[in-house]
C-alpha atoms as a PDB file:
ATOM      1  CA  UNK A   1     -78.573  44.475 -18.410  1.00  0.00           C
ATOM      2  CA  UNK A   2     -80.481  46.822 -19.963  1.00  0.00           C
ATOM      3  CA  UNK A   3     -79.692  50.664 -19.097  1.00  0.00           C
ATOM      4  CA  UNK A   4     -82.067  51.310 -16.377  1.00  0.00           C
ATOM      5  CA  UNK A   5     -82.968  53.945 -13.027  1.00  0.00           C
ATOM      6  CA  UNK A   6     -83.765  50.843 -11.220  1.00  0.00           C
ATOM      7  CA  UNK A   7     -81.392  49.563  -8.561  1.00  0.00           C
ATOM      8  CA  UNK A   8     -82.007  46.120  -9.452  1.00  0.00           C
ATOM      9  CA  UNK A   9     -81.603  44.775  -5.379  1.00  0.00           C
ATOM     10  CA  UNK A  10     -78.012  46.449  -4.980  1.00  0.00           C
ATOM     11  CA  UNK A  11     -78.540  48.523  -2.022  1.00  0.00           C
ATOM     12  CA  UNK A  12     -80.366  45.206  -0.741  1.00  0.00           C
ATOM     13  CA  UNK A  13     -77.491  43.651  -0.886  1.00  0.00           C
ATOM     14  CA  UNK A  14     -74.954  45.740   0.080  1.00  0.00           C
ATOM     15  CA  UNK A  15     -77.022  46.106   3.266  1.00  0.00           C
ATOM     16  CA  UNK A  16     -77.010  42.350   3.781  1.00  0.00           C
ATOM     17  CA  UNK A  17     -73.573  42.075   3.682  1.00  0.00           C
ATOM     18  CA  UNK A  18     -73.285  44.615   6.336  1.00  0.00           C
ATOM     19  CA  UNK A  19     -71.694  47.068   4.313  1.00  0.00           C
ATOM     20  CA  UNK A  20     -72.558  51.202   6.245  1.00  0.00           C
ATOM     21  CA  UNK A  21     -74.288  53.624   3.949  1.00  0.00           C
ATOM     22  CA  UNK A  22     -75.335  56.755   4.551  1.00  0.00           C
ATOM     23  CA  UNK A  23     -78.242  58.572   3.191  1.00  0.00           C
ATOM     24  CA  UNK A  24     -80.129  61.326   3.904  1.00  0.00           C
ATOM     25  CA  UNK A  25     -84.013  62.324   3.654  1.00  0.00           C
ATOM     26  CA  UNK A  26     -85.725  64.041   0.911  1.00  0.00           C
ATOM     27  CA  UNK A  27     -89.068  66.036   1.500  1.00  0.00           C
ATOM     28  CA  UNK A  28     -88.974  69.442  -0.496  1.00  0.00           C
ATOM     29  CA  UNK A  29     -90.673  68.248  -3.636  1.00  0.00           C
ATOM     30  CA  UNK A  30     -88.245  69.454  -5.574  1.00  0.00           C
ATOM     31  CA  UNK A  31     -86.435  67.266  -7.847  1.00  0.00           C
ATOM     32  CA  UNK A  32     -83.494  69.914  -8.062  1.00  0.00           C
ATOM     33  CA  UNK A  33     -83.487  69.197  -4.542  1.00  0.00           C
ATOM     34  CA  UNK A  34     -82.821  65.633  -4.658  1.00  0.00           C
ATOM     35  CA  UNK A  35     -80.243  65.685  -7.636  1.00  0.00           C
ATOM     36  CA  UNK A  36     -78.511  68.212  -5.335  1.00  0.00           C
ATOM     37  CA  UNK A  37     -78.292  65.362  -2.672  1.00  0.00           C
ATOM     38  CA  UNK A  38     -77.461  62.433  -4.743  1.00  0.00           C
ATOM     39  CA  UNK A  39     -74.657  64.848  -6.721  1.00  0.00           C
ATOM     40  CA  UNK A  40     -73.462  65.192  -2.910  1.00  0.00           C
ATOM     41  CA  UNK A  41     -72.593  61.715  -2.667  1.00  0.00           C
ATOM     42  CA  UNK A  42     -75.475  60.057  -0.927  1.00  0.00           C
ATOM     43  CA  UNK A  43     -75.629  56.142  -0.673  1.00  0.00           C
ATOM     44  CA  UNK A  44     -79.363  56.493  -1.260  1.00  0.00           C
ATOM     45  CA  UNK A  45     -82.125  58.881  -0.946  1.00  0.00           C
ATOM     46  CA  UNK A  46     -85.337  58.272   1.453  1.00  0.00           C
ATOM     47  CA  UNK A  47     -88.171  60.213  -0.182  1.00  0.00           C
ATOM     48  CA  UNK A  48     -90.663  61.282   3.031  1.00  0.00           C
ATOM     49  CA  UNK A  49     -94.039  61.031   1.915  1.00  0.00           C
ATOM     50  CA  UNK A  50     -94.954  60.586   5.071  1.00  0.00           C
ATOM     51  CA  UNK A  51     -94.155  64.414   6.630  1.00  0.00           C
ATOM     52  CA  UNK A  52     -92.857  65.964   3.112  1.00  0.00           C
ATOM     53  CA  UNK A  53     -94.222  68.655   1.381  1.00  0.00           C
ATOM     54  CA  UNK A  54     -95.255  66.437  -1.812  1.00  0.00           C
ATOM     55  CA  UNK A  55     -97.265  63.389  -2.488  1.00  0.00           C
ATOM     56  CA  UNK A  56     -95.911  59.861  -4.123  1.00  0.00           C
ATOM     57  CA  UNK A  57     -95.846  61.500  -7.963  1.00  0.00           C
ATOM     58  CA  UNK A  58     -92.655  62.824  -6.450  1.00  0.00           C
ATOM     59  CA  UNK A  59     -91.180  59.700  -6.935  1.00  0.00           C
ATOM     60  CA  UNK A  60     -92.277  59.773 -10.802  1.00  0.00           C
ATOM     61  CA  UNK A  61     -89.039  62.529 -11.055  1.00  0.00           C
ATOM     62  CA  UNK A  62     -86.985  61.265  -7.957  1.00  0.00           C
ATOM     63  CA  UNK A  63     -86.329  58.260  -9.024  1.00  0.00           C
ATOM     64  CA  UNK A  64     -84.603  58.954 -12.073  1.00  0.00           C
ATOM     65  CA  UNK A  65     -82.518  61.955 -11.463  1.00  0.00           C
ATOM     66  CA  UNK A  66     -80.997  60.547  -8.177  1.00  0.00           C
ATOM     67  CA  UNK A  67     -80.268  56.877 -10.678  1.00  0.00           C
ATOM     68  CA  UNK A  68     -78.841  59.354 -13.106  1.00  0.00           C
ATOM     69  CA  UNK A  69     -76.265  60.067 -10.209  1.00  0.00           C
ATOM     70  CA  UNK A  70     -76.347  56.247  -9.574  1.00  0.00           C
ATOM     71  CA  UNK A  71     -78.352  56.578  -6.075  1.00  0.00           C
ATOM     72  CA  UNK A  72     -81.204  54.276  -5.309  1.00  0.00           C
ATOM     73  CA  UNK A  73     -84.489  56.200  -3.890  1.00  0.00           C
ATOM     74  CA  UNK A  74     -86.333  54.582  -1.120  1.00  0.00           C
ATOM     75  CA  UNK A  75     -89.805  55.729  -0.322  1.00  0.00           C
ATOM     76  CA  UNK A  76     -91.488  56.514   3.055  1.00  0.00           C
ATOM     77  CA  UNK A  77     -94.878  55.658   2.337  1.00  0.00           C
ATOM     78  CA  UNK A  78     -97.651  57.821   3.921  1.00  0.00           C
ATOM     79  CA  UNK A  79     -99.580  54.628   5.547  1.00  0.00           C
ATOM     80  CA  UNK A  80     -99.107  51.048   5.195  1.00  0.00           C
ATOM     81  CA  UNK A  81    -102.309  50.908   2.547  1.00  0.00           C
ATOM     82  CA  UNK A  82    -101.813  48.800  -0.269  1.00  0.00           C
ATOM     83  CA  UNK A  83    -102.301  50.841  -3.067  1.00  0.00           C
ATOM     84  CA  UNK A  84    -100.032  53.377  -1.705  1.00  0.00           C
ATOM     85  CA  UNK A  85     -96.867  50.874  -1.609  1.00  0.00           C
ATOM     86  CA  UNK A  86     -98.272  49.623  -4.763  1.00  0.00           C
ATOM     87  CA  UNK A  87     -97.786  52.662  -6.572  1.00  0.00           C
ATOM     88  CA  UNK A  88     -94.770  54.006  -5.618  1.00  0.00           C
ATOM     89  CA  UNK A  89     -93.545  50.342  -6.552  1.00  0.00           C
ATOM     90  CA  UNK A  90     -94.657  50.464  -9.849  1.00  0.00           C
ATOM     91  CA  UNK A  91     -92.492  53.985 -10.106  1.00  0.00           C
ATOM     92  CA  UNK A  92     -89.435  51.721  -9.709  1.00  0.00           C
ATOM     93  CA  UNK A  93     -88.401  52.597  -6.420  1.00  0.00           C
ATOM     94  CA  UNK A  94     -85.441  50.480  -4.208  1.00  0.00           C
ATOM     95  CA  UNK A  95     -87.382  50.068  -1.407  1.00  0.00           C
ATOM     96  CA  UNK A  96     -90.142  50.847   0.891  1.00  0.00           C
ATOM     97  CA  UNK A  97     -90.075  52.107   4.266  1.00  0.00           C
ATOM     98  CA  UNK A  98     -93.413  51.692   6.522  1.00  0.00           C
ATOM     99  CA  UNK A  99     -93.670  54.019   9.234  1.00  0.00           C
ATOM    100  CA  UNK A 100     -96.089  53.578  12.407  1.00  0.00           C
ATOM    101  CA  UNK A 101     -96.233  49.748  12.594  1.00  0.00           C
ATOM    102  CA  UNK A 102     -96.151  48.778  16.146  1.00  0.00           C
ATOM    103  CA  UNK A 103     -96.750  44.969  15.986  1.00  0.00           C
ATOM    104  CA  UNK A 104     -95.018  41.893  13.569  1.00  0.00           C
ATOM    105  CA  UNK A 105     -98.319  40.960  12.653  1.00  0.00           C
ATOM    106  CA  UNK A 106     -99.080  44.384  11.313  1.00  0.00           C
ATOM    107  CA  UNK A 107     -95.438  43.961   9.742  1.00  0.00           C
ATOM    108  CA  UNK A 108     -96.197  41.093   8.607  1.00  0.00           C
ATOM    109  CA  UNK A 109     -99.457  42.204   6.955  1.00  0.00           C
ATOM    110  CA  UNK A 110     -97.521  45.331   5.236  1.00  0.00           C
ATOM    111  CA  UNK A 111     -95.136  43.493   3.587  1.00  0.00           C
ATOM    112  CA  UNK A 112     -97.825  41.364   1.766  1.00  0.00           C
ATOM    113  CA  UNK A 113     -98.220  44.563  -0.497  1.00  0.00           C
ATOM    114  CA  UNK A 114     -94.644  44.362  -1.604  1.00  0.00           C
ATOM    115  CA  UNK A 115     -94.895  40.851  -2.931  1.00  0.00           C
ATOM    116  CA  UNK A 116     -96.941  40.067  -5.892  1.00  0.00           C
ATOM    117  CA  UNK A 117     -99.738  36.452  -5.650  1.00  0.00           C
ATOM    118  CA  UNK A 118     -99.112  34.309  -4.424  1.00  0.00           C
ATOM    119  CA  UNK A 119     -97.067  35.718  -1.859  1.00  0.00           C
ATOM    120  CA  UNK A 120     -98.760  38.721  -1.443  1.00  0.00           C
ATOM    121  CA  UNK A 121    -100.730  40.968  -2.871  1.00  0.00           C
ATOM    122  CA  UNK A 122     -99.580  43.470  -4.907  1.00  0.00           C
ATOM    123  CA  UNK A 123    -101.383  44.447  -8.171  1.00  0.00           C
ATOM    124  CA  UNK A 124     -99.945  42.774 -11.157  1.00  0.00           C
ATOM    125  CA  UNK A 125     -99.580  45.371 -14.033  1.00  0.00           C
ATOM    126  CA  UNK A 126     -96.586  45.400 -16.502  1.00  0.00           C
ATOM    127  CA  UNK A 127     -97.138  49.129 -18.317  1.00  0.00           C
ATOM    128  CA  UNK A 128     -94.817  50.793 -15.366  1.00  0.00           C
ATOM    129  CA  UNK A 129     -91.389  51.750 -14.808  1.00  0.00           C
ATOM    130  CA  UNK A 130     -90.543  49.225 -12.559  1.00  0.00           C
ATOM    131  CA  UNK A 131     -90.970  46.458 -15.587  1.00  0.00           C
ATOM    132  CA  UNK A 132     -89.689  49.077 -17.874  1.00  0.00           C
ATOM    133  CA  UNK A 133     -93.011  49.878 -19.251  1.00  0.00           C
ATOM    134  CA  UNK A 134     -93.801  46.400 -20.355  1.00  0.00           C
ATOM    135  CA  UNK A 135     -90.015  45.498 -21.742  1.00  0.00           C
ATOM    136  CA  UNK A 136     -89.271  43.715 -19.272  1.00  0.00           C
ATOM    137  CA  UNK A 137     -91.789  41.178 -18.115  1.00  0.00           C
ATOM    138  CA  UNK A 138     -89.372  39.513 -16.168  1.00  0.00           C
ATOM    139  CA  UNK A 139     -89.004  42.465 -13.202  1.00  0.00           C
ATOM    140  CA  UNK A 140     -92.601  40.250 -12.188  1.00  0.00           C
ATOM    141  CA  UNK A 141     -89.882  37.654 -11.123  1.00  0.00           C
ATOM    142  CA  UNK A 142     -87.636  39.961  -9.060  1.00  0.00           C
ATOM    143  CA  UNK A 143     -89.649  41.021  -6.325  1.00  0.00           C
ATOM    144  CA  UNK A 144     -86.925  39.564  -4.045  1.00  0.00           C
ATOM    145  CA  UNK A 145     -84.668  43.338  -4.812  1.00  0.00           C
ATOM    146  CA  UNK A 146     -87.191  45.380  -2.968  1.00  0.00           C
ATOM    147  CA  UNK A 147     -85.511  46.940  -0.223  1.00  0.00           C
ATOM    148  CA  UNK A 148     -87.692  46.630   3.493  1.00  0.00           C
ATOM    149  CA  UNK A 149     -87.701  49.107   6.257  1.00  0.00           C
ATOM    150  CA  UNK A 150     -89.210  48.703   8.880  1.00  0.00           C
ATOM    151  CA  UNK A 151     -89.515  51.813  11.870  1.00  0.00           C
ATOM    152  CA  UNK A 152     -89.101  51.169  15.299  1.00  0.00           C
ATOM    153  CA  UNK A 153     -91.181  54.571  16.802  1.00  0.00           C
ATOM    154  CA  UNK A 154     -93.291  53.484  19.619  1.00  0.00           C
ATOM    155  CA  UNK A 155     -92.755  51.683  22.425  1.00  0.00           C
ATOM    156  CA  UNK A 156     -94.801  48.572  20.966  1.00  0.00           C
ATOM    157  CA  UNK A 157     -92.870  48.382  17.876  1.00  0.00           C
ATOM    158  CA  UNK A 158     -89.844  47.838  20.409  1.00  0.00           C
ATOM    159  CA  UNK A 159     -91.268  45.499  22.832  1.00  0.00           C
ATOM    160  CA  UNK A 160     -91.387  43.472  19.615  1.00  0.00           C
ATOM    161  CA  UNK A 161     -88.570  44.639  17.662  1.00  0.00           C
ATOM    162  CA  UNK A 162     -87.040  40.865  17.588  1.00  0.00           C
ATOM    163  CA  UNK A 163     -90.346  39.472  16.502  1.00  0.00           C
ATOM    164  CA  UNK A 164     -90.153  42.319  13.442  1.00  0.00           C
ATOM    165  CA  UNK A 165     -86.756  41.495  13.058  1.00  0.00           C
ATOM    166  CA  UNK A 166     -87.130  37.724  12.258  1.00  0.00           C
ATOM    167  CA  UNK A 167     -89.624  38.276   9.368  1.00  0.00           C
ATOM    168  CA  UNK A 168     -88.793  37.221   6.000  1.00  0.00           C
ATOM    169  CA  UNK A 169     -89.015  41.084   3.780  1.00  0.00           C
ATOM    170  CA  UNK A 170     -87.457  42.800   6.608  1.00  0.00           C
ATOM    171  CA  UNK A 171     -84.425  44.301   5.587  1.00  0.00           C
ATOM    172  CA  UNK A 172     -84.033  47.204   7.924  1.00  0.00           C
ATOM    173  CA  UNK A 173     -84.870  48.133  11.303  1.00  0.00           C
ATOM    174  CA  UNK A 174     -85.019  52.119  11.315  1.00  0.00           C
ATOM    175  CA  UNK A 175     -85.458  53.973  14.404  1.00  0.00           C
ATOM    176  CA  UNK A 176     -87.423  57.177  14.580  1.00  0.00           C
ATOM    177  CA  UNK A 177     -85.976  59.613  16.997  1.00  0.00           C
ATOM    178  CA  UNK A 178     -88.376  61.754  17.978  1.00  0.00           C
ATOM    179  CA  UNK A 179     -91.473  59.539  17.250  1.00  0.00           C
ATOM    180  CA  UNK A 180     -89.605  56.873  19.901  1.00  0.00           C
ATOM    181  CA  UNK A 181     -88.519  59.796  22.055  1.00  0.00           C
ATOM    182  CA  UNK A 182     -91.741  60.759  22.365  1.00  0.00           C
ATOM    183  CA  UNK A 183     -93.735  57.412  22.711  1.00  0.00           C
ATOM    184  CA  UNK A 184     -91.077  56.661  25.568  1.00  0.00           C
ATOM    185  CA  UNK A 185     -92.021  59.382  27.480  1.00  0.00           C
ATOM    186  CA  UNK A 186     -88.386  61.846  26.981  1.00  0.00           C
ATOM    187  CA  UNK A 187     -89.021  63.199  24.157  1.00  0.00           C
ATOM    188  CA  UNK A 188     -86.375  64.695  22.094  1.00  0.00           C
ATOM    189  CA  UNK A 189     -84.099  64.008  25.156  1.00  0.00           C
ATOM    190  CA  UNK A 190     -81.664  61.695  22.853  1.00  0.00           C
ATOM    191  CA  UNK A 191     -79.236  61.067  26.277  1.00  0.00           C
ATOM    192  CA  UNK A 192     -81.870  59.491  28.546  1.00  0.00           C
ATOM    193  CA  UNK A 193     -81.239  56.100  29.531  1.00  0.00           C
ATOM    194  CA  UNK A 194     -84.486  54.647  28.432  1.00  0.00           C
ATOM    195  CA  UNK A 195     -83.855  55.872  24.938  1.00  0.00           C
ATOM    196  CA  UNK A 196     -80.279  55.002  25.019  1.00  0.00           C
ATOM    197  CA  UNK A 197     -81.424  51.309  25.676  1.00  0.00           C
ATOM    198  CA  UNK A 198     -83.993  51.429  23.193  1.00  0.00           C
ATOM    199  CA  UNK A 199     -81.475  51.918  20.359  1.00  0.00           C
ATOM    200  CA  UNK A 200     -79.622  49.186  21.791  1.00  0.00           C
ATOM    201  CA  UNK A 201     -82.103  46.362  22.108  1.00  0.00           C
ATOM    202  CA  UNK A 202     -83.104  47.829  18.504  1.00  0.00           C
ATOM    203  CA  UNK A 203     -79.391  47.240  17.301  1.00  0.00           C
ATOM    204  CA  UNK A 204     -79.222  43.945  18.507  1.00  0.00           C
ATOM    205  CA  UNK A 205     -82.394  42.748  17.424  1.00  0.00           C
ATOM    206  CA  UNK A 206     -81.647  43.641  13.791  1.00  0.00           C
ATOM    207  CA  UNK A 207     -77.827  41.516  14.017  1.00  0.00           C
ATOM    208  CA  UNK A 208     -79.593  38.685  15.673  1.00  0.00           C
ATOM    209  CA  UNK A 209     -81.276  38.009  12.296  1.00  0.00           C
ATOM    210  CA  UNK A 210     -78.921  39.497  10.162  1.00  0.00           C
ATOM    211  CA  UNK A 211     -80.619  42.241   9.324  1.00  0.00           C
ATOM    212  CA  UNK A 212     -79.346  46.157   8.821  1.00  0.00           C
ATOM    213  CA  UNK A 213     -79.992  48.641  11.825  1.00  0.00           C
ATOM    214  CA  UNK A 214     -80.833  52.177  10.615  1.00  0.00           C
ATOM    215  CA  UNK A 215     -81.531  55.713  11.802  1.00  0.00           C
ATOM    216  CA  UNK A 216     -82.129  59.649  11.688  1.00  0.00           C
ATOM    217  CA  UNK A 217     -79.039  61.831  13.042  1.00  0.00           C
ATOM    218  CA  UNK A 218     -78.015  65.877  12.336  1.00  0.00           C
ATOM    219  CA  UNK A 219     -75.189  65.556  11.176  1.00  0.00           C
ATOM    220  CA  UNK A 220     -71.820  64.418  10.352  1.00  0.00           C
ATOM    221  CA  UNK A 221     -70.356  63.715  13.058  1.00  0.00           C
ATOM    222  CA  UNK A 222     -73.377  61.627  14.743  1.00  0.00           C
ATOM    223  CA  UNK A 223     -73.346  59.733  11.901  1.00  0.00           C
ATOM    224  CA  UNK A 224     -69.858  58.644  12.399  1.00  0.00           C
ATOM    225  CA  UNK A 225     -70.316  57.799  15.837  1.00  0.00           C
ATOM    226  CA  UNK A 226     -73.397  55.642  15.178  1.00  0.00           C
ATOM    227  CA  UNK A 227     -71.465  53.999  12.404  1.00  0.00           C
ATOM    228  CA  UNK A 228     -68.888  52.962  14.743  1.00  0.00           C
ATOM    229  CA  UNK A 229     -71.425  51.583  16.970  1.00  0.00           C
ATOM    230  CA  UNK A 230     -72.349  49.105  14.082  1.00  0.00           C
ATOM    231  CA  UNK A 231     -75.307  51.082  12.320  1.00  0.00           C
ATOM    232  CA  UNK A 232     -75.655  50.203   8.596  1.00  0.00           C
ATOM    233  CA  UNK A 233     -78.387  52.473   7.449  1.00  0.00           C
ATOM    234  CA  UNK A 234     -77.551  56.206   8.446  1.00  0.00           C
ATOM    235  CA  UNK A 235     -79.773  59.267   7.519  1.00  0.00           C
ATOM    236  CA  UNK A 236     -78.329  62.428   7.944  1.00  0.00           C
ATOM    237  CA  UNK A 237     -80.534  65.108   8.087  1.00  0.00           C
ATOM    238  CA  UNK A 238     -82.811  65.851   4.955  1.00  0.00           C
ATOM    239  CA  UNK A 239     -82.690  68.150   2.400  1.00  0.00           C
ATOM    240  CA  UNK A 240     -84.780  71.055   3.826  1.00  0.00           C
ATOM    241  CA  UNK A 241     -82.685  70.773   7.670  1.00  0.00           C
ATOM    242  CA  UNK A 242     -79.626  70.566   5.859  1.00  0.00           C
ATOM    243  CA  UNK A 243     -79.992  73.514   3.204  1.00  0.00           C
ATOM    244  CA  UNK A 244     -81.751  75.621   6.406  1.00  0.00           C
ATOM    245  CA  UNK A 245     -79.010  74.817   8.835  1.00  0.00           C
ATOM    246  CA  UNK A 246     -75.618  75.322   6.246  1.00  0.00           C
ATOM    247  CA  UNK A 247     -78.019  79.185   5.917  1.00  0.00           C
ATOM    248  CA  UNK A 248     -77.902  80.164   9.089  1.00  0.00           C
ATOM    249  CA  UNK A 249     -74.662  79.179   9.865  1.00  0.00           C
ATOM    250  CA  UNK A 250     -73.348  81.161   6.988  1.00  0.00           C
ATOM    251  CA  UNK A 251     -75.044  84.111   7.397  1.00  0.00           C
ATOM    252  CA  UNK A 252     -74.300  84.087  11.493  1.00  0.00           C
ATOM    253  CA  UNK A 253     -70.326  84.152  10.444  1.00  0.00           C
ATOM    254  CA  UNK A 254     -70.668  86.919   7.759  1.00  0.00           C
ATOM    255  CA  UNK A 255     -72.980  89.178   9.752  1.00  0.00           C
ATOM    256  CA  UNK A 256     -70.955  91.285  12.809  1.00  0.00           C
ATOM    257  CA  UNK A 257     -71.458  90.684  16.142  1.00  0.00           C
ATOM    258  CA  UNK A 258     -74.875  92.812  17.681  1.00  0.00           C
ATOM    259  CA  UNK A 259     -74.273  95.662  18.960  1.00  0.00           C
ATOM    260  CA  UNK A 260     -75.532  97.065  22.128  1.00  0.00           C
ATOM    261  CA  UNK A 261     -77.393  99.564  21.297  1.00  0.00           C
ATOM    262  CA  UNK A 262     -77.988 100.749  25.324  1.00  0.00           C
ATOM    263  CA  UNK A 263     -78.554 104.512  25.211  1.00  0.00           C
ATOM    264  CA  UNK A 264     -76.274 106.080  27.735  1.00  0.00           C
ATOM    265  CA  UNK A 265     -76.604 109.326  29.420  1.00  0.00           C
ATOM    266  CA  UNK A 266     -74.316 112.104  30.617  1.00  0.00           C
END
């Protein structure tokens, strides 16, 4: 195989064999940014250009400086509109991940844009990286390697997560905390019951079919527990949350304690 900064369907498949990754969100437009986080170790990186600060040329510099590291980039689309998964395709990303889809026939409709005709639609063009600007014809072929995620975020999307689940180009089932949270009616309250069971009927849905079962945590050590709960696709954090929270916590341990500056009087 040719040298290349596309993943060629490996994190696809290391997901279908159920092997954990963990990866973390990238939304600062700044490809130092994202080096920084594949140099860290990453499994992957999820480019947001859903709530990031840039728009999908991002992934025209992502893409190859996290490969360069040997990290995949997948791509949070802003909607589910064709030529906006089309282009980030054509950029040679892993894999796509569709927020806001809250029935399988909407699912199903999205995923249409991944697959070239007959399958799908797609637009056909060769002069991009993901055919290695028209070297390789054959990428035309390999459409199978893209990488699907799918978000569970509204209460909708999980009344037919198993429906989602079951649909050939699925890959991933990828819960959005605060967007289900919210849609659930606790939002941001991560410990209620109704969420709790939300994430499980979510989990199971995704190992009925065989598919991976992904979400957003903090940290570290939520990421460990969900792992151990069976949860194959792990984001922890992204790169602005992480960078903002390792600040603060340095500068609260270097800086003394506050002093009470209460006047007293004699």
């Amino acid at each position: 195989m040719n040298r290349s900064p596309l993943d060629h369907g490996r994190l696809r498949a290391r997901l279908a064999e159920g092997e954990p990754t963990l990866g973390t969100f990238v939304g600062m437009a700044s490809p130092v940014a994202a080096e920084v986080c594949a140099a860290a170790g990453a499994d992957w990186l999820l480019l947001d250009l859903e709530h990031g600060a840039g728009g999908e040329e991002q992934a025209r510099t992502t893409v190859p400086v996290a490969a360069s590291y040997g990290v995949p980039t997948v791509v949070r689309v802003e909607s589910a509109a064709r030529i906006r998964i089309g282009r980030v395709l054509d950029l040679g990303v892993a894999g796509i991940m569709l927020p806001r889809l809250d029935t399988a026939a909407e699912v199903r409709e999205a995923l249409r844009h991944l697959r070239y005709p007959p399958a799908g639609d797609r637009g056909v063009a060769t002069y991009n990286r993901a055919c290695r600007f028209g070297l390789d014809p054959t990428a035309l072929d390999r459409e199978g390697e893209i990488l699907g995620v799918v978000q569970i975020e509204s209460a909708s999307a999980l009344a037919e997560a198993e429906a989602i689940a079951a649909l050939d180009g699925v890959d991933v089932l990828f819960v959005g905390p605060r967007d289900l949270s919210h849609d659930l009616g606790v939002p941001g309250d991560f410990a209620a019951a109704v969420y709790r069971e939300a994430l499980e009927r979510v989990r199971k849905a995704a190992a009925a079919h065989g598919k991976a079962c992904g979400l957003l945590v903090p940290d570290g050590p939520a990421a460990a527990a969900k792992r151990a709960e069976g949860w194959t696709f792990i984001a922890i954090g992204s790169d602005s949350t992480l960078l903002a929270a390792a600040l603060s916590a340095a500068l609260g341990e270097a800086r003394p304690e506050p002093r009470d500056h209460q006047e007293t009087h004699s």
